[in-house]
mmCIF file of C-alpha atoms in Angstrom:
data_model
loop_
_atom_site.group_PDB
_atom_site.id
_atom_site.type_symbol
_atom_site.label_atom_id
_atom_site.label_comp_id
_atom_site.label_asym_id
_atom_site.label_seq_id
_atom_site.Cartn_x
_atom_site.Cartn_y
_atom_site.Cartn_z
ATOM 1 C CA MET O 817 0.000 0.000 0.000
ATOM 2 C CA THR O 818 1.411 3.357 -1.088
ATOM 3 C CA THR O 819 0.333 6.655 0.476
ATOM 4 C CA LEU O 820 0.933 10.171 -0.823
ATOM 5 C CA GLU O 821 0.234 12.572 2.028
ATOM 6 C CA ILE O 822 0.005 16.356 1.660
ATOM 7 C CA ARG O 823 -0.337 18.428 4.813
ATOM 8 C CA ASP O 824 -0.882 22.203 5.194
ATOM 9 C CA LEU O 825 0.832 22.842 1.854
ATOM 10 C CA HIS O 826 1.566 26.485 1.012
ATOM 11 C CA VAL O 827 3.229 27.314 -2.316
ATOM 12 C CA ASP O 828 4.495 30.570 -3.842
ATOM 13 C CA VAL O 829 5.109 31.027 -7.562
ATOM 14 C CA ALA O 830 7.893 33.281 -8.840
ATOM 15 C CA GLN O 831 6.834 36.036 -11.245
ATOM 16 C CA THR O 832 8.585 36.728 -14.545
ATOM 17 C CA ASP O 833 9.716 40.091 -13.186
ATOM 18 C CA ALA O 834 12.598 39.155 -10.875
ATOM 19 C CA ASP O 835 11.927 42.173 -8.646
ATOM 20 C CA ALA O 836 8.259 41.335 -8.123
ATOM 21 C CA GLU O 837 7.078 39.528 -5.012
ATOM 22 C CA PRO O 838 6.127 35.845 -5.538
ATOM 23 C CA ILE O 839 2.408 35.088 -5.766
ATOM 24 C CA HIS O 840 0.949 33.020 -2.916
ATOM 25 C CA ILE O 841 -1.065 30.320 -4.723
ATOM 26 C CA LEU O 842 -1.615 27.352 -2.396
ATOM 27 C CA LYS O 843 -2.899 28.279 1.046
ATOM 28 C CA GLY O 844 -2.959 25.160 3.169
ATOM 29 C CA VAL O 845 -3.790 22.045 1.124
ATOM 30 C CA ASP O 846 -4.508 18.761 2.935
ATOM 31 C CA LEU O 847 -4.895 15.639 0.810
ATOM 32 C CA THR O 848 -4.151 11.908 1.075
ATOM 33 C CA VAL O 849 -4.031 9.569 -1.939
ATOM 34 C CA LYS O 850 -3.551 5.811 -1.483
ATOM 35 C CA SER O 851 -2.955 2.885 -3.832
ATOM 36 C CA GLY O 852 -6.018 1.965 -5.853
ATOM 37 C CA GLU O 853 -7.803 5.259 -5.176
ATOM 38 C CA THR O 854 -8.828 7.836 -7.756
ATOM 39 C CA HIS O 855 -9.168 11.396 -6.487
ATOM 40 C CA ALA O 856 -10.613 14.037 -8.800
ATOM 41 C CA ILE O 857 -9.603 17.639 -8.084
ATOM 42 C CA MET O 858 -12.027 20.055 -9.691
ATOM 43 C CA GLY O 859 -12.164 23.821 -9.627
ATOM 44 C CA PRO O 860 -12.354 26.985 -11.714
ATOM 45 C CA ASN O 861 -9.449 28.494 -13.639
ATOM 46 C CA GLY O 862 -6.770 30.026 -11.449
ATOM 47 C CA SER O 863 -7.702 28.075 -8.320
ATOM 48 C CA GLY O 864 -4.254 26.471 -8.003
ATOM 49 C CA LYS O 865 -4.916 22.951 -9.293
ATOM 50 C CA SER O 866 -1.909 22.853 -11.642
ATOM 51 C CA THR O 867 0.282 24.526 -9.014
ATOM 52 C CA LEU O 868 -0.429 21.553 -6.756
ATOM 53 C CA SER O 869 0.703 19.105 -9.444
ATOM 54 C CA TYR O 870 3.926 21.031 -10.164
ATOM 55 C CA ALA O 871 4.737 21.360 -6.462
ATOM 56 C CA ILE O 872 4.428 17.596 -6.010
ATOM 57 C CA ALA O 873 6.609 16.967 -9.071
ATOM 58 C CA GLY O 874 9.272 19.476 -7.971
ATOM 59 C CA HIS O 875 9.102 22.247 -10.567
ATOM 60 C CA PRO O 876 11.739 24.832 -9.514
ATOM 61 C CA LYS O 877 9.426 27.788 -10.166
ATOM 62 C CA TYR O 878 7.109 26.636 -7.370
ATOM 63 C CA GLU O 879 8.423 27.210 -3.831
ATOM 64 C CA VAL O 880 6.921 25.325 -0.910
ATOM 65 C CA THR O 881 6.875 27.814 1.976
ATOM 66 C CA GLN O 882 5.025 25.702 4.526
ATOM 67 C CA GLY O 883 3.710 22.172 4.988
ATOM 68 C CA SER O 884 4.837 18.749 3.870
ATOM 69 C CA ILE O 885 4.556 16.160 1.093
ATOM 70 C CA THR O 886 5.452 12.559 1.927
ATOM 71 C CA LEU O 887 5.373 9.321 -0.056
ATOM 72 C CA ASP O 888 5.212 6.270 2.199
ATOM 73 C CA GLY O 889 6.633 8.415 4.980
ATOM 74 C CA GLU O 890 9.587 9.677 2.920
ATOM 75 C CA ASP O 891 10.005 13.453 2.569
ATOM 76 C CA VAL O 892 9.265 14.245 -1.074
ATOM 77 C CA LEU O 893 10.385 17.865 -0.668
ATOM 78 C CA GLU O 894 13.931 16.674 0.056
ATOM 79 C CA MET O 895 14.031 14.754 -3.240
ATOM 80 C CA SER O 896 15.211 16.073 -6.615
ATOM 81 C CA VAL O 897 12.808 15.824 -9.558
ATOM 82 C CA ASP O 898 14.377 12.590 -10.844
ATOM 83 C CA GLU O 899 14.389 11.094 -7.334
ATOM 84 C CA ARG O 900 10.666 11.764 -7.083
ATOM 85 C CA ALA O 901 10.118 9.925 -10.361
ATOM 86 C CA ARG O 902 12.220 6.964 -9.224
ATOM 87 C CA ALA O 903 10.313 6.915 -5.917
ATOM 88 C CA GLY O 904 7.103 6.331 -7.890
ATOM 89 C CA LEU O 905 5.578 9.737 -8.659
ATOM 90 C CA PHE O 906 4.434 10.504 -12.204
ATOM 91 C CA LEU O 907 3.094 13.742 -13.707
ATOM 92 C CA ALA O 908 1.176 13.837 -16.980
ATOM 93 C CA MET O 909 1.419 17.507 -17.903
ATOM 94 C CA GLN O 910 -1.358 19.733 -19.168
ATOM 95 C CA TYR O 911 0.991 21.027 -21.882
ATOM 96 C CA PRO O 912 3.568 18.317 -22.676
ATOM 97 C CA VAL O 913 6.848 19.811 -23.899
ATOM 98 C CA GLU O 914 8.568 19.079 -27.201
ATOM 99 C CA VAL O 915 12.078 17.585 -27.118
ATOM 100 C CA PRO O 916 13.588 17.965 -30.605
ATOM 101 C CA GLY O 917 16.296 15.472 -31.527
ATOM 102 C CA VAL O 918 15.267 12.822 -28.994
ATOM 103 C CA SER O 919 13.176 9.972 -30.398
ATOM 104 C CA MET O 920 10.197 8.673 -28.464
ATOM 105 C CA SER O 921 11.715 5.181 -28.370
ATOM 106 C CA ASN O 922 14.996 6.409 -26.877
ATOM 107 C CA PHE O 923 13.206 8.668 -24.427
ATOM 108 C CA LEU O 924 10.900 5.899 -23.203
ATOM 109 C CA ARG O 925 13.649 3.278 -22.796
ATOM 110 C CA THR O 926 15.935 5.760 -21.021
ATOM 111 C CA ALA O 927 13.111 6.731 -18.650
ATOM 112 C CA ALA O 928 12.209 3.096 -17.983
ATOM 113 C CA THR O 929 15.867 2.282 -17.276
ATOM 114 C CA ALA O 930 16.100 5.143 -14.765
ATOM 115 C CA VAL O 931 12.886 4.182 -12.975
ATOM 116 C CA ARG O 932 13.459 0.415 -12.971
ATOM 117 C CA GLY O 933 17.142 0.622 -12.081
ATOM 118 C CA GLU O 934 18.258 -1.437 -15.076
ATOM 119 C CA ALA O 935 17.721 -1.415 -18.829
ATOM 120 C CA PRO O 936 14.753 -3.525 -19.956
ATOM 121 C CA LYS O 937 15.703 -6.589 -21.991
ATOM 122 C CA LEU O 938 15.424 -5.394 -25.590
ATOM 123 C CA ARG O 939 13.206 -8.179 -26.933
ATOM 124 C CA HIS O 940 10.798 -7.887 -24.019
ATOM 125 C CA TRP O 941 10.866 -4.078 -24.230
ATOM 126 C CA VAL O 942 9.969 -4.042 -27.925
ATOM 127 C CA LYS O 943 7.003 -6.340 -27.243
ATOM 128 C CA GLU O 944 5.915 -4.322 -24.191
ATOM 129 C CA THR O 945 6.095 -1.017 -26.076
ATOM 130 C CA LYS O 946 4.285 -2.358 -29.125
ATOM 131 C CA GLU O 947 1.420 -3.720 -27.027
ATOM 132 C CA ALA O 948 1.075 -0.435 -25.125
ATOM 133 C CA MET O 949 1.083 1.624 -28.337
ATOM 134 C CA THR O 950 -1.513 -0.654 -29.918
ATOM 135 C CA ALA O 951 -3.793 -0.341 -26.890
ATOM 136 C CA LEU O 952 -3.550 3.459 -27.120
ATOM 137 C CA GLU O 953 -4.054 3.410 -30.918
ATOM 138 C CA ILE O 954 -0.663 5.066 -31.515
ATOM 139 C CA ASP O 955 0.911 4.638 -34.958
ATOM 140 C CA PRO O 956 4.185 2.647 -34.555
ATOM 141 C CA ALA O 957 5.928 5.263 -36.739
ATOM 142 C CA PHE O 958 5.668 7.711 -33.838
ATOM 143 C CA ALA O 959 8.328 5.728 -31.977
ATOM 144 C CA GLU O 960 11.042 7.230 -34.177
ATOM 145 C CA ARG O 961 9.728 10.786 -34.133
ATOM 146 C CA SER O 962 11.136 13.391 -31.753
ATOM 147 C CA VAL O 963 9.302 13.617 -28.422
ATOM 148 C CA ASN O 964 6.019 15.509 -29.005
ATOM 149 C CA GLU O 965 7.490 17.481 -31.932
ATOM 150 C CA GLY O 966 4.698 18.257 -34.373
ATOM 151 C CA PHE O 967 2.235 16.135 -32.397
ATOM 152 C CA SER O 968 -1.397 17.201 -32.102
ATOM 153 C CA GLY O 969 -2.847 17.822 -28.645
ATOM 154 C CA GLY O 970 -4.480 14.405 -28.642
ATOM 155 C CA GLU O 971 -1.275 12.672 -29.764
ATOM 156 C CA LYS O 972 0.686 14.339 -26.970
ATOM 157 C CA LYS O 973 -1.837 13.201 -24.380
ATOM 158 C CA ARG O 974 -1.792 9.624 -25.681
ATOM 159 C CA HIS O 975 1.986 9.627 -25.338
ATOM 160 C CA GLU O 976 1.712 10.859 -21.753
ATOM 161 C CA ILE O 977 -0.478 7.830 -20.985
ATOM 162 C CA LEU O 978 1.959 5.599 -22.905
ATOM 163 C CA GLN O 979 4.638 6.740 -20.427
ATOM 164 C CA LEU O 980 2.246 5.982 -17.561
ATOM 165 C CA ASP O 981 1.728 2.471 -18.931
ATOM 166 C CA LEU O 982 5.441 1.744 -19.353
ATOM 167 C CA LEU O 983 6.842 3.452 -16.234
ATOM 168 C CA LYS O 984 4.237 1.975 -13.869
ATOM 169 C CA PRO O 985 4.428 4.591 -11.084
ATOM 170 C CA LYS O 986 2.923 4.219 -7.613
ATOM 171 C CA ILE O 987 1.008 7.512 -7.830
ATOM 172 C CA ALA O 988 -0.060 9.200 -11.087
ATOM 173 C CA ILE O 989 -0.877 12.916 -11.180
ATOM 174 C CA LEU O 990 -2.857 13.736 -14.326
ATOM 175 C CA ASP O 991 -3.030 17.491 -14.915
ATOM 176 C CA GLU O 992 -5.994 18.214 -17.191
ATOM 177 C CA THR O 993 -5.239 15.219 -19.362
ATOM 178 C CA ASP O 994 -8.675 15.666 -20.944
ATOM 179 C CA SER O 995 -8.032 19.203 -22.251
ATOM 180 C CA GLY O 996 -8.033 19.450 -26.033
ATOM 181 C CA LEU O 997 -9.194 15.867 -26.606
ATOM 182 C CA ASP O 998 -11.955 14.892 -29.007
ATOM 183 C CA VAL O 999 -14.426 12.185 -28.000
ATOM 184 C CA ASP O 1000 -12.414 9.292 -29.460
ATOM 185 C CA ALA O 1001 -9.107 10.428 -27.948
ATOM 186 C CA LEU O 1002 -10.793 10.976 -24.574
ATOM 187 C CA ARG O 1003 -12.086 7.394 -24.634
ATOM 188 C CA VAL O 1004 -8.688 5.918 -25.571
ATOM 189 C CA VAL O 1005 -6.790 7.982 -22.986
ATOM 190 C CA SER O 1006 -9.311 7.169 -20.259
ATOM 191 C CA GLU O 1007 -9.111 3.451 -21.030
ATOM 192 C CA GLY O 1008 -5.332 3.711 -20.684
ATOM 193 C CA VAL O 1009 -5.676 5.317 -17.254
ATOM 194 C CA ASN O 1010 -8.161 2.649 -16.165
ATOM 195 C CA ARG O 1011 -5.788 -0.122 -17.322
ATOM 196 C CA TYR O 1012 -2.990 1.413 -15.266
ATOM 197 C CA LYS O 1013 -5.175 1.503 -12.149
ATOM 198 C CA GLU O 1014 -6.355 -2.075 -12.639
ATOM 199 C CA ASN O 1015 -2.950 -3.571 -13.517
ATOM 200 C CA GLU O 1016 -0.727 -1.592 -11.138
ATOM 201 C CA HIS O 1017 -3.233 -0.794 -8.366
ATOM 202 C CA GLY O 1018 -1.906 2.743 -8.645
ATOM 203 C CA GLY O 1019 -3.225 5.838 -6.941
ATOM 204 C CA ILE O 1020 -4.522 8.591 -9.231
ATOM 205 C CA LEU O 1021 -4.819 12.333 -8.660
ATOM 206 C CA LEU O 1022 -6.929 13.548 -11.577
ATOM 207 C CA ILE O 1023 -7.040 17.326 -12.070
ATOM 208 C CA THR O 1024 -9.802 18.598 -14.331
ATOM 209 C CA HIS O 1025 -12.247 21.437 -15.000
ATOM 210 C CA TYR O 1026 -14.979 19.285 -16.445
ATOM 211 C CA THR O 1027 -16.942 16.186 -15.516
ATOM 212 C CA ARG O 1028 -16.833 14.607 -18.994
ATOM 213 C CA ILE O 1029 -13.675 12.588 -18.240
ATOM 214 C CA LEU O 1030 -15.359 11.304 -15.066
ATOM 215 C CA ARG O 1031 -17.830 9.432 -17.246
ATOM 216 C CA TYR O 1032 -14.892 7.206 -18.221
ATOM 217 C CA ILE O 1033 -12.634 7.389 -15.151
ATOM 218 C CA LYS O 1034 -14.716 6.864 -12.020
ATOM 219 C CA PRO O 1035 -13.323 8.613 -8.923
ATOM 220 C CA GLU O 1036 -13.982 7.407 -5.399
ATOM 221 C CA PHE O 1037 -13.261 10.901 -4.081
ATOM 222 C CA VAL O 1038 -13.979 14.373 -5.482
ATOM 223 C CA HIS O 1039 -12.405 17.538 -4.066
ATOM 224 C CA VAL O 1040 -13.452 21.106 -4.925
ATOM 225 C CA PHE O 1041 -10.443 23.403 -5.174
ATOM 226 C CA VAL O 1042 -10.977 27.161 -4.808
ATOM 227 C CA ASN O 1043 -8.538 29.957 -3.998
ATOM 228 C CA GLY O 1044 -5.614 27.640 -3.304
ATOM 229 C CA ARG O 1045 -7.262 25.160 -0.975
ATOM 230 C CA VAL O 1046 -9.718 22.262 -0.834
ATOM 231 C CA VAL O 1047 -13.064 23.765 0.200
ATOM 232 C CA GLU O 1048 -15.163 20.599 0.060
ATOM 233 C CA SER O 1049 -14.660 16.858 -0.425
ATOM 234 C CA GLY O 1050 -17.126 14.114 -1.208
ATOM 235 C CA GLY O 1051 -17.896 11.180 -3.443
ATOM 236 C CA PRO O 1052 -18.901 11.014 -7.122
ATOM 237 C CA GLU O 1053 -22.163 12.787 -6.292
ATOM 238 C CA LEU O 1054 -20.176 15.986 -5.720
ATOM 239 C CA ALA O 1055 -19.046 15.898 -9.374
ATOM 240 C CA ASP O 1056 -22.695 15.483 -10.410
ATOM 241 C CA GLU O 1057 -23.558 18.623 -8.444
ATOM 242 C CA LEU O 1058 -20.747 20.550 -10.161
ATOM 243 C CA GLU O 1059 -22.000 19.383 -13.554
ATOM 244 C CA GLU O 1060 -25.460 20.683 -12.756
ATOM 245 C CA ASN O 1061 -24.698 23.880 -10.842
ATOM 246 C CA GLY O 1062 -21.062 24.838 -11.542
ATOM 247 C CA TYR O 1063 -18.780 26.315 -8.889
ATOM 248 C CA VAL O 1064 -20.996 29.219 -7.788
ATOM 249 C CA ARG O 1065 -21.723 27.710 -4.367
ATOM 250 C CA PHE O 1066 -18.004 27.483 -3.667
ATOM 251 C CA THR O 1067 -16.795 30.745 -5.179
ATOM 252 C CA SER O 1068 -19.021 33.131 -3.244
ATOM 253 C CA PRO O 1069 -16.986 35.529 -1.065
ATOM 254 C CA ALA O 1070 -17.970 33.702 2.103
ATOM 255 C CA LYS O 1071 -16.669 30.336 0.834
ATOM 256 C CA ALA O 1072 -13.671 31.449 -1.228
ATOM 257 C CA GLY O 1073 -12.198 33.967 1.224
#
């Protein structure tokens, strides 16, 4: 059983102007994600959802000023970005970056070697990769293309889930994986996430604006995120309420202050 525990997390984000004061984004987040659980974090734009994902992953622009993040009792904040990945944390980014000159196949095998501690046996790796790409309806020719270069939004998101499939993390943080996906791509990506949960018994932190992805990926827990903190938690019925009524109940001055 793996446990990601976030306690009283406060995070500042540096501004582009070096002389400007950092912006205080997260204001005391408490959250626990365990193996086999899917937690959906929902909230309006600018509420701090993506900041939470970057803080967990270790993005240098995001400074933790108070609180703690632990994975199975180990202090995540003391780990470098690559140490967090090797410990079992995975981030599927909202806007996956392009890496010109590095083929997808090389990138994936290098990442798997780093996470697993040894290079996968080539014959087994080729079979494993081919099966994962087929399941995600990814053209095999993409394996020799540079990472995300010239990919559509849907292709980038499929490749994020391909990494999830092959790296087999303990906890997967999916930052608006549904953004920019058409209906078919949303189905394929969601099926990939569900396979990961079933096969690896992984914990999932699913960050999204909309409930449409929750028709495919069923969360046990739903958290409403407003003004840098969790303002309400519940079960799937909370997502149904958000679908019907939006965030108005949670963004009134009395609730969001």
